[in-house]
């Protein structure tokens, strides 16, 4: 069975600081994809960043970057220069049929 | 705007009633999915359709049926609603490609309450 684990139910950070959200996974697939999704209070699911497992280079999208450690099956999300609008639930997800972790609620305060 | 459209956005049902959640996408995506979101549980896959004419069970299919009506539309039916099916339901679609992964595009969700 494929599993995705997010061990931090909640995190807090102040504006302009950097925060890292953790995610570990387990799969028997050789070629797979990993994603981070953001869900603000509006409930909309927004793709933040994705990583292809066969690529060694970590994905980056503006202030968002990942630390992908394939051997350790770890896929953490780093948010730099945090903004109030980053306040949301963040979900790690992956594989060919998207499997989600339980989410991390991130609160960015002034 | 292009994307995934779900209807209705909110619904209240009585136990034992039936209803169908509608989902349509206009991005010419091959694959479509239904998820439910419960507090503290993340999103769990109910059913998916990898391509037109095929459907498969996900993690939590009991109590649900689906129909891939055509390439655009993928509906989810509750034949006899139960309070345990109170949840937020999301439809998603994805372009399938052997050589590249695309992110999933989600609808805005349906909040269903069964009383």
PDB file of C-alpha atoms in Angstrom:
ATOM      1  CA  UNK A   1       0.000   0.000   0.000  1.00  0.00           C
ATOM      2  CA  UNK A   2       1.112   3.518  -0.711  1.00  0.00           C
ATOM      3  CA  UNK A   3       1.273   5.901   2.224  1.00  0.00           C
ATOM      4  CA  UNK A   4       1.987   9.561   2.723  1.00  0.00           C
ATOM      5  CA  UNK A   5       2.709  10.860   6.216  1.00  0.00           C
ATOM      6  CA  UNK A   6       2.713  14.433   7.441  1.00  0.00           C
ATOM      7  CA  UNK A   7       3.806  14.480  11.065  1.00  0.00           C
ATOM      8  CA  UNK A   8       3.099  18.157  11.806  1.00  0.00           C
ATOM      9  CA  UNK A   9      -0.638  18.850  12.246  1.00  0.00           C
ATOM     10  CA  UNK A  10      -0.008  22.553  12.790  1.00  0.00           C
ATOM     11  CA  UNK A  11       2.817  25.028  12.348  1.00  0.00           C
ATOM     12  CA  UNK A  12       3.201  28.730  12.952  1.00  0.00           C
ATOM     13  CA  UNK A  13       5.614  31.227  11.439  1.00  0.00           C
ATOM     14  CA  UNK A  14       5.969  34.973  11.364  1.00  0.00           C
ATOM     15  CA  UNK A  15       5.807  37.017   8.232  1.00  0.00           C
ATOM     16  CA  UNK A  16       9.061  37.092   6.206  1.00  0.00           C
ATOM     17  CA  UNK A  17      10.469  34.032   7.968  1.00  0.00           C
ATOM     18  CA  UNK A  18      11.192  30.634   6.427  1.00  0.00           C
ATOM     19  CA  UNK A  19       9.307  27.498   7.339  1.00  0.00           C
ATOM     20  CA  UNK A  20       9.698  23.848   6.352  1.00  0.00           C
ATOM     21  CA  UNK A  21       6.838  21.365   6.213  1.00  0.00           C
ATOM     22  CA  UNK A  22       7.737  17.688   6.455  1.00  0.00           C
ATOM     23  CA  UNK A  23       6.443  14.766   4.443  1.00  0.00           C
ATOM     24  CA  UNK A  24       7.512  11.131   4.211  1.00  0.00           C
ATOM     25  CA  UNK A  25       6.111   8.481   1.941  1.00  0.00           C
ATOM     26  CA  UNK A  26       6.319   4.861   1.066  1.00  0.00           C
ATOM     27  CA  UNK A  27       5.735   3.248  -2.297  1.00  0.00           C
ATOM     28  CA  UNK A  28       6.856   0.250  -4.310  1.00  0.00           C
ATOM     29  CA  UNK A  29       6.570   2.138  -7.585  1.00  0.00           C
ATOM     30  CA  UNK A  30       9.762   2.995  -9.417  1.00  0.00           C
ATOM     31  CA  UNK A  31       8.496   5.995 -11.330  1.00  0.00           C
ATOM     32  CA  UNK A  32       6.221   8.320  -9.429  1.00  0.00           C
ATOM     33  CA  UNK A  33       5.431  11.941  -8.815  1.00  0.00           C
ATOM     34  CA  UNK A  34       5.098  13.987  -5.674  1.00  0.00           C
ATOM     35  CA  UNK A  35       3.096  17.150  -5.099  1.00  0.00           C
ATOM     36  CA  UNK A  36       2.361  19.796  -2.533  1.00  0.00           C
ATOM     37  CA  UNK A  37      -1.118  21.285  -2.562  1.00  0.00           C
ATOM     38  CA  UNK A  38      -2.373  24.325  -0.689  1.00  0.00           C
ATOM     39  CA  UNK A  39      -5.938  24.630   0.567  1.00  0.00           C
ATOM     40  CA  UNK A  40      -6.853  28.102   1.835  1.00  0.00           C
ATOM     41  CA  UNK A  41     -10.093  28.778   3.725  1.00  0.00           C
ATOM     42  CA  UNK A  42     -11.848  29.092   0.360  1.00  0.00           C
ATOM     43  CA  UNK A  43     -11.508  25.297   0.146  1.00  0.00           C
ATOM     44  CA  UNK A  44      -9.961  25.395  -3.321  1.00  0.00           C
ATOM     45  CA  UNK A  45      -7.090  22.937  -3.877  1.00  0.00           C
ATOM     46  CA  UNK A  46      -4.129  24.744  -5.425  1.00  0.00           C
ATOM     47  CA  UNK A  47      -1.053  23.016  -6.804  1.00  0.00           C
ATOM     48  CA  UNK A  48       2.047  24.552  -5.225  1.00  0.00           C
ATOM     49  CA  UNK A  49       4.873  22.451  -6.616  1.00  0.00           C
ATOM     50  CA  UNK A  50       5.566  19.023  -8.091  1.00  0.00           C
ATOM     51  CA  UNK A  51       8.583  16.733  -8.274  1.00  0.00           C
ATOM     52  CA  UNK A  52       9.285  13.823 -10.591  1.00  0.00           C
ATOM     53  CA  UNK A  53      11.011  11.012  -8.731  1.00  0.00           C
ATOM     54  CA  UNK A  54      13.518  10.275 -11.489  1.00  0.00           C
ATOM     55  CA  UNK A  55      14.810  13.844 -11.366  1.00  0.00           C
ATOM     56  CA  UNK A  56      17.517  14.460  -8.794  1.00  0.00           C
ATOM     57  CA  UNK A  57      17.223  18.211  -8.953  1.00  0.00           C
ATOM     58  CA  UNK A  58      14.872  19.698  -6.376  1.00  0.00           C
ATOM     59  CA  UNK A  59      11.894  21.564  -7.789  1.00  0.00           C
ATOM     60  CA  UNK A  60      11.532  25.297  -7.165  1.00  0.00           C
ATOM     61  CA  UNK A  61       8.630  27.670  -7.768  1.00  0.00           C
ATOM     62  CA  UNK A  62       9.362  31.229  -6.676  1.00  0.00           C
ATOM     63  CA  UNK A  63       9.318  31.211  -2.839  1.00  0.00           C
ATOM     64  CA  UNK A  64       8.509  27.501  -2.674  1.00  0.00           C
ATOM     65  CA  UNK A  65      11.098  24.766  -2.944  1.00  0.00           C
ATOM     66  CA  UNK A  66      11.343  21.122  -2.012  1.00  0.00           C
ATOM     67  CA  UNK A  67      14.009  18.958  -0.462  1.00  0.00           C
ATOM     68  CA  UNK A  68      13.540  15.600  -2.144  1.00  0.00           C
ATOM     69  CA  UNK A  69      15.502  12.750  -0.570  1.00  0.00           C
ATOM     70  CA  UNK A  70      14.571   9.673  -2.569  1.00  0.00           C
ATOM     71  CA  UNK A  71      16.517   7.133  -0.532  1.00  0.00           C
ATOM     72  CA  UNK A  72      15.008   8.439   2.686  1.00  0.00           C
ATOM     73  CA  UNK A  73      11.574   8.781   1.028  1.00  0.00           C
ATOM     74  CA  UNK A  74      11.298  12.330   2.249  1.00  0.00           C
ATOM     75  CA  UNK A  75       9.723  15.283   0.445  1.00  0.00           C
ATOM     76  CA  UNK A  76       9.702  18.472   2.495  1.00  0.00           C
ATOM     77  CA  UNK A  77       8.399  21.868   1.412  1.00  0.00           C
ATOM     78  CA  UNK A  78      10.280  25.060   2.226  1.00  0.00           C
ATOM     79  CA  UNK A  79       8.470  28.374   2.102  1.00  0.00           C
ATOM     80  CA  UNK A  80      10.755  31.394   2.092  1.00  0.00           C
ATOM     81  CA  UNK A  81       9.743  34.949   2.957  1.00  0.00           C
ATOM     82  CA  UNK A  82       6.400  33.763   4.338  1.00  0.00           C
ATOM     83  CA  UNK A  83       3.391  35.940   3.582  1.00  0.00           C
ATOM     84  CA  UNK A  84       0.017  36.260   5.291  1.00  0.00           C
ATOM     85  CA  UNK A  85      -1.574  34.761   2.186  1.00  0.00           C
ATOM     86  CA  UNK A  86       0.378  31.555   2.763  1.00  0.00           C
ATOM     87  CA  UNK A  87      -1.922  30.744   5.682  1.00  0.00           C
ATOM     88  CA  UNK A  88      -3.605  27.516   4.608  1.00  0.00           C
ATOM     89  CA  UNK A  89      -3.708  23.760   4.961  1.00  0.00           C
ATOM     90  CA  UNK A  90      -0.879  22.126   3.044  1.00  0.00           C
ATOM     91  CA  UNK A  91      -1.135  18.598   1.715  1.00  0.00           C
ATOM     92  CA  UNK A  92       1.652  16.377   0.506  1.00  0.00           C
ATOM     93  CA  UNK A  93       0.510  13.904  -2.136  1.00  0.00           C
ATOM     94  CA  UNK A  94       1.940  11.479  -4.609  1.00  0.00           C
ATOM     95  CA  UNK A  95       1.974   8.454  -6.935  1.00  0.00           C
ATOM     96  CA  UNK A  96       0.060   7.663 -10.060  1.00  0.00           C
ATOM     97  CA  UNK A  97      -3.293   7.792  -8.278  1.00  0.00           C
ATOM     98  CA  UNK A  98      -3.007  10.709  -5.948  1.00  0.00           C
ATOM     99  CA  UNK A  99      -2.628   9.667  -2.312  1.00  0.00           C
ATOM    100  CA  UNK A 100      -2.759  12.469   0.247  1.00  0.00           C
ATOM    101  CA  UNK A 101      -1.248  12.997   3.648  1.00  0.00           C
ATOM    102  CA  UNK A 102      -3.484  14.297   6.419  1.00  0.00           C
ATOM    103  CA  UNK A 103      -2.242  17.838   6.037  1.00  0.00           C
ATOM    104  CA  UNK A 104      -0.366  20.530   7.958  1.00  0.00           C
ATOM    105  CA  UNK A 105      -2.165  23.713   8.955  1.00  0.00           C
ATOM    106  CA  UNK A 106       0.222  26.637   8.490  1.00  0.00           C
ATOM    107  CA  UNK A 107      -0.531  29.924  10.202  1.00  0.00           C
ATOM    108  CA  UNK A 108       1.468  32.982   9.175  1.00  0.00           C
ATOM    109  CA  UNK A 109       1.240  35.842  11.653  1.00  0.00           C
ATOM    110  CA  UNK A 110       2.254  39.499  11.300  1.00  0.00           C
TER     111      UNK A 110
ATOM    112  CA  UNK B   1     -12.831  29.947 -17.204  1.00  0.00           C
ATOM    113  CA  UNK B   2     -11.417  26.551 -18.075  1.00  0.00           C
ATOM    114  CA  UNK B   3     -11.343  24.051 -15.263  1.00  0.00           C
ATOM    115  CA  UNK B   4     -13.378  21.563 -13.285  1.00  0.00           C
ATOM    116  CA  UNK B   5     -16.980  22.424 -12.452  1.00  0.00           C
ATOM    117  CA  UNK B   6     -18.838  20.665  -9.651  1.00  0.00           C
ATOM    118  CA  UNK B   7     -22.512  20.935  -8.847  1.00  0.00           C
ATOM    119  CA  UNK B   8     -24.062  21.488  -6.417  1.00  0.00           C
ATOM    120  CA  UNK B   9     -21.800  23.411  -4.028  1.00  0.00           C
ATOM    121  CA  UNK B  10     -23.895  22.599  -0.974  1.00  0.00           C
ATOM    122  CA  UNK B  11     -26.478  19.908  -0.276  1.00  0.00           C
ATOM    123  CA  UNK B  12     -28.393  18.606   2.714  1.00  0.00           C
ATOM    124  CA  UNK B  13     -29.897  15.126   2.476  1.00  0.00           C
ATOM    125  CA  UNK B  14     -31.977  13.007   4.772  1.00  0.00           C
ATOM    126  CA  UNK B  15     -30.746   9.540   5.620  1.00  0.00           C
ATOM    127  CA  UNK B  16     -31.785   7.123   2.889  1.00  0.00           C
ATOM    128  CA  UNK B  17     -32.192   9.719   0.151  1.00  0.00           C
ATOM    129  CA  UNK B  18     -30.227   9.465  -3.065  1.00  0.00           C
ATOM    130  CA  UNK B  19     -28.417  12.073  -5.081  1.00  0.00           C
ATOM    131  CA  UNK B  20     -25.844  12.524  -7.820  1.00  0.00           C
ATOM    132  CA  UNK B  21     -22.896  14.872  -7.678  1.00  0.00           C
ATOM    133  CA  UNK B  22     -21.991  16.214 -11.078  1.00  0.00           C
ATOM    134  CA  UNK B  23     -18.507  16.979 -12.356  1.00  0.00           C
ATOM    135  CA  UNK B  24     -17.417  18.313 -15.737  1.00  0.00           C
ATOM    136  CA  UNK B  25     -14.051  19.414 -17.088  1.00  0.00           C
ATOM    137  CA  UNK B  26     -13.312  21.309 -20.276  1.00  0.00           C
ATOM    138  CA  UNK B  27      -9.557  20.728 -20.477  1.00  0.00           C
ATOM    139  CA  UNK B  28      -9.725  17.534 -22.533  1.00  0.00           C
ATOM    140  CA  UNK B  29      -8.223  15.559 -19.650  1.00  0.00           C
ATOM    141  CA  UNK B  30      -8.244  11.786 -19.792  1.00  0.00           C
ATOM    142  CA  UNK B  31      -8.394  10.950 -16.094  1.00  0.00           C
ATOM    143  CA  UNK B  32     -10.991  11.989 -13.544  1.00  0.00           C
ATOM    144  CA  UNK B  33     -11.286  11.374  -9.819  1.00  0.00           C
ATOM    145  CA  UNK B  34     -13.638  11.678  -6.881  1.00  0.00           C
ATOM    146  CA  UNK B  35     -12.290  12.362  -3.387  1.00  0.00           C
ATOM    147  CA  UNK B  36     -13.850  12.992  -0.031  1.00  0.00           C
ATOM    148  CA  UNK B  37     -12.301  15.229   2.603  1.00  0.00           C
ATOM    149  CA  UNK B  38     -12.974  14.733   6.289  1.00  0.00           C
ATOM    150  CA  UNK B  39     -11.383  16.634   9.186  1.00  0.00           C
ATOM    151  CA  UNK B  40      -7.996  15.209  10.102  1.00  0.00           C
ATOM    152  CA  UNK B  41      -8.121  12.648   7.293  1.00  0.00           C
ATOM    153  CA  UNK B  42      -6.821  14.505   4.271  1.00  0.00           C
ATOM    154  CA  UNK B  43      -8.417  13.581   0.963  1.00  0.00           C
ATOM    155  CA  UNK B  44      -9.313   9.986   0.283  1.00  0.00           C
ATOM    156  CA  UNK B  45      -9.964   8.551  -3.152  1.00  0.00           C
ATOM    157  CA  UNK B  46     -13.451   7.153  -3.715  1.00  0.00           C
ATOM    158  CA  UNK B  47     -13.388   6.222  -7.419  1.00  0.00           C
ATOM    159  CA  UNK B  48     -11.435   7.190 -10.465  1.00  0.00           C
ATOM    160  CA  UNK B  49     -11.632   6.886 -14.218  1.00  0.00           C
ATOM    161  CA  UNK B  50      -8.306   6.601 -16.007  1.00  0.00           C
ATOM    162  CA  UNK B  51      -9.962   7.094 -19.384  1.00  0.00           C
ATOM    163  CA  UNK B  52     -13.384   7.315 -20.952  1.00  0.00           C
ATOM    164  CA  UNK B  53     -15.221   4.036 -20.504  1.00  0.00           C
ATOM    165  CA  UNK B  54     -13.266   2.810 -17.474  1.00  0.00           C
ATOM    166  CA  UNK B  55     -13.801   3.224 -13.749  1.00  0.00           C
ATOM    167  CA  UNK B  56     -11.965   1.786 -10.737  1.00  0.00           C
ATOM    168  CA  UNK B  57     -12.420   1.746  -6.999  1.00  0.00           C
ATOM    169  CA  UNK B  58     -10.264   3.838  -4.750  1.00  0.00           C
ATOM    170  CA  UNK B  59      -9.663   3.653  -1.021  1.00  0.00           C
ATOM    171  CA  UNK B  60     -13.239   4.266   0.183  1.00  0.00           C
ATOM    172  CA  UNK B  61     -15.754   3.159  -2.503  1.00  0.00           C
ATOM    173  CA  UNK B  62     -18.459   1.636  -0.309  1.00  0.00           C
ATOM    174  CA  UNK B  63     -21.814   3.387  -0.594  1.00  0.00           C
ATOM    175  CA  UNK B  64     -20.947   5.114  -3.872  1.00  0.00           C
ATOM    176  CA  UNK B  65     -21.275   4.519  -7.593  1.00  0.00           C
ATOM    177  CA  UNK B  66     -19.803   6.438 -10.480  1.00  0.00           C
ATOM    178  CA  UNK B  67     -20.442   6.982 -14.156  1.00  0.00           C
ATOM    179  CA  UNK B  68     -18.014   8.295 -16.740  1.00  0.00           C
ATOM    180  CA  UNK B  69     -20.645   9.663 -19.056  1.00  0.00           C
ATOM    181  CA  UNK B  70     -18.179  10.904 -21.660  1.00  0.00           C
ATOM    182  CA  UNK B  71     -14.716  12.371 -21.657  1.00  0.00           C
ATOM    183  CA  UNK B  72     -15.913  15.569 -19.985  1.00  0.00           C
ATOM    184  CA  UNK B  73     -18.225  14.269 -17.288  1.00  0.00           C
ATOM    185  CA  UNK B  74     -17.790  12.012 -14.264  1.00  0.00           C
ATOM    186  CA  UNK B  75     -20.655  11.720 -11.800  1.00  0.00           C
ATOM    187  CA  UNK B  76     -20.787  10.322  -8.267  1.00  0.00           C
ATOM    188  CA  UNK B  77     -23.997   8.782  -6.949  1.00  0.00           C
ATOM    189  CA  UNK B  78     -25.095   8.078  -3.406  1.00  0.00           C
ATOM    190  CA  UNK B  79     -27.907   5.551  -3.621  1.00  0.00           C
ATOM    191  CA  UNK B  80     -28.929   5.631   0.043  1.00  0.00           C
ATOM    192  CA  UNK B  81     -27.199   8.405   1.940  1.00  0.00           C
ATOM    193  CA  UNK B  82     -25.900   7.775   5.456  1.00  0.00           C
ATOM    194  CA  UNK B  83     -24.646  10.256   8.069  1.00  0.00           C
ATOM    195  CA  UNK B  84     -21.134   8.773   7.634  1.00  0.00           C
ATOM    196  CA  UNK B  85     -21.167  10.228   4.126  1.00  0.00           C
ATOM    197  CA  UNK B  86     -21.295  13.761   5.464  1.00  0.00           C
ATOM    198  CA  UNK B  87     -18.162  15.247   3.944  1.00  0.00           C
ATOM    199  CA  UNK B  88     -16.714  17.622   1.401  1.00  0.00           C
ATOM    200  CA  UNK B  89     -16.444  15.998  -2.012  1.00  0.00           C
ATOM    201  CA  UNK B  90     -13.900  17.000  -4.618  1.00  0.00           C
ATOM    202  CA  UNK B  91     -13.742  16.104  -8.255  1.00  0.00           C
ATOM    203  CA  UNK B  92     -10.385  16.322 -10.015  1.00  0.00           C
ATOM    204  CA  UNK B  93      -9.007  15.711 -13.472  1.00  0.00           C
ATOM    205  CA  UNK B  94      -5.575  15.164 -14.950  1.00  0.00           C
ATOM    206  CA  UNK B  95      -4.018  15.030 -18.366  1.00  0.00           C
ATOM    207  CA  UNK B  96      -2.378  11.650 -18.822  1.00  0.00           C
ATOM    208  CA  UNK B  97       0.944  11.466 -20.544  1.00  0.00           C
ATOM    209  CA  UNK B  98       3.464   8.661 -20.522  1.00  0.00           C
ATOM    210  CA  UNK B  99       6.371  11.048 -20.455  1.00  0.00           C
ATOM    211  CA  UNK B 100       5.334  13.775 -18.102  1.00  0.00           C
ATOM    212  CA  UNK B 101       3.360  14.181 -14.959  1.00  0.00           C
ATOM    213  CA  UNK B 102       0.779  16.891 -14.796  1.00  0.00           C
ATOM    214  CA  UNK B 103      -0.763  18.212 -11.654  1.00  0.00           C
ATOM    215  CA  UNK B 104      -4.344  17.452 -10.812  1.00  0.00           C
ATOM    216  CA  UNK B 105      -6.922  20.199 -11.309  1.00  0.00           C
ATOM    217  CA  UNK B 106      -9.598  20.251  -8.648  1.00  0.00           C
ATOM    218  CA  UNK B 107     -13.152  21.509  -8.595  1.00  0.00           C
ATOM    219  CA  UNK B 108     -14.294  23.811  -5.814  1.00  0.00           C
ATOM    220  CA  UNK B 109     -15.929  21.030  -3.819  1.00  0.00           C
ATOM    221  CA  UNK B 110     -19.403  20.038  -2.656  1.00  0.00           C
ATOM    222  CA  UNK B 111     -20.251  20.214   1.021  1.00  0.00           C
ATOM    223  CA  UNK B 112     -22.725  17.413   1.707  1.00  0.00           C
ATOM    224  CA  UNK B 113     -24.546  16.987   5.000  1.00  0.00           C
ATOM    225  CA  UNK B 114     -26.631  13.895   5.698  1.00  0.00           C
ATOM    226  CA  UNK B 115     -29.039  14.246   8.620  1.00  0.00           C
TER     227      UNK B 115
END
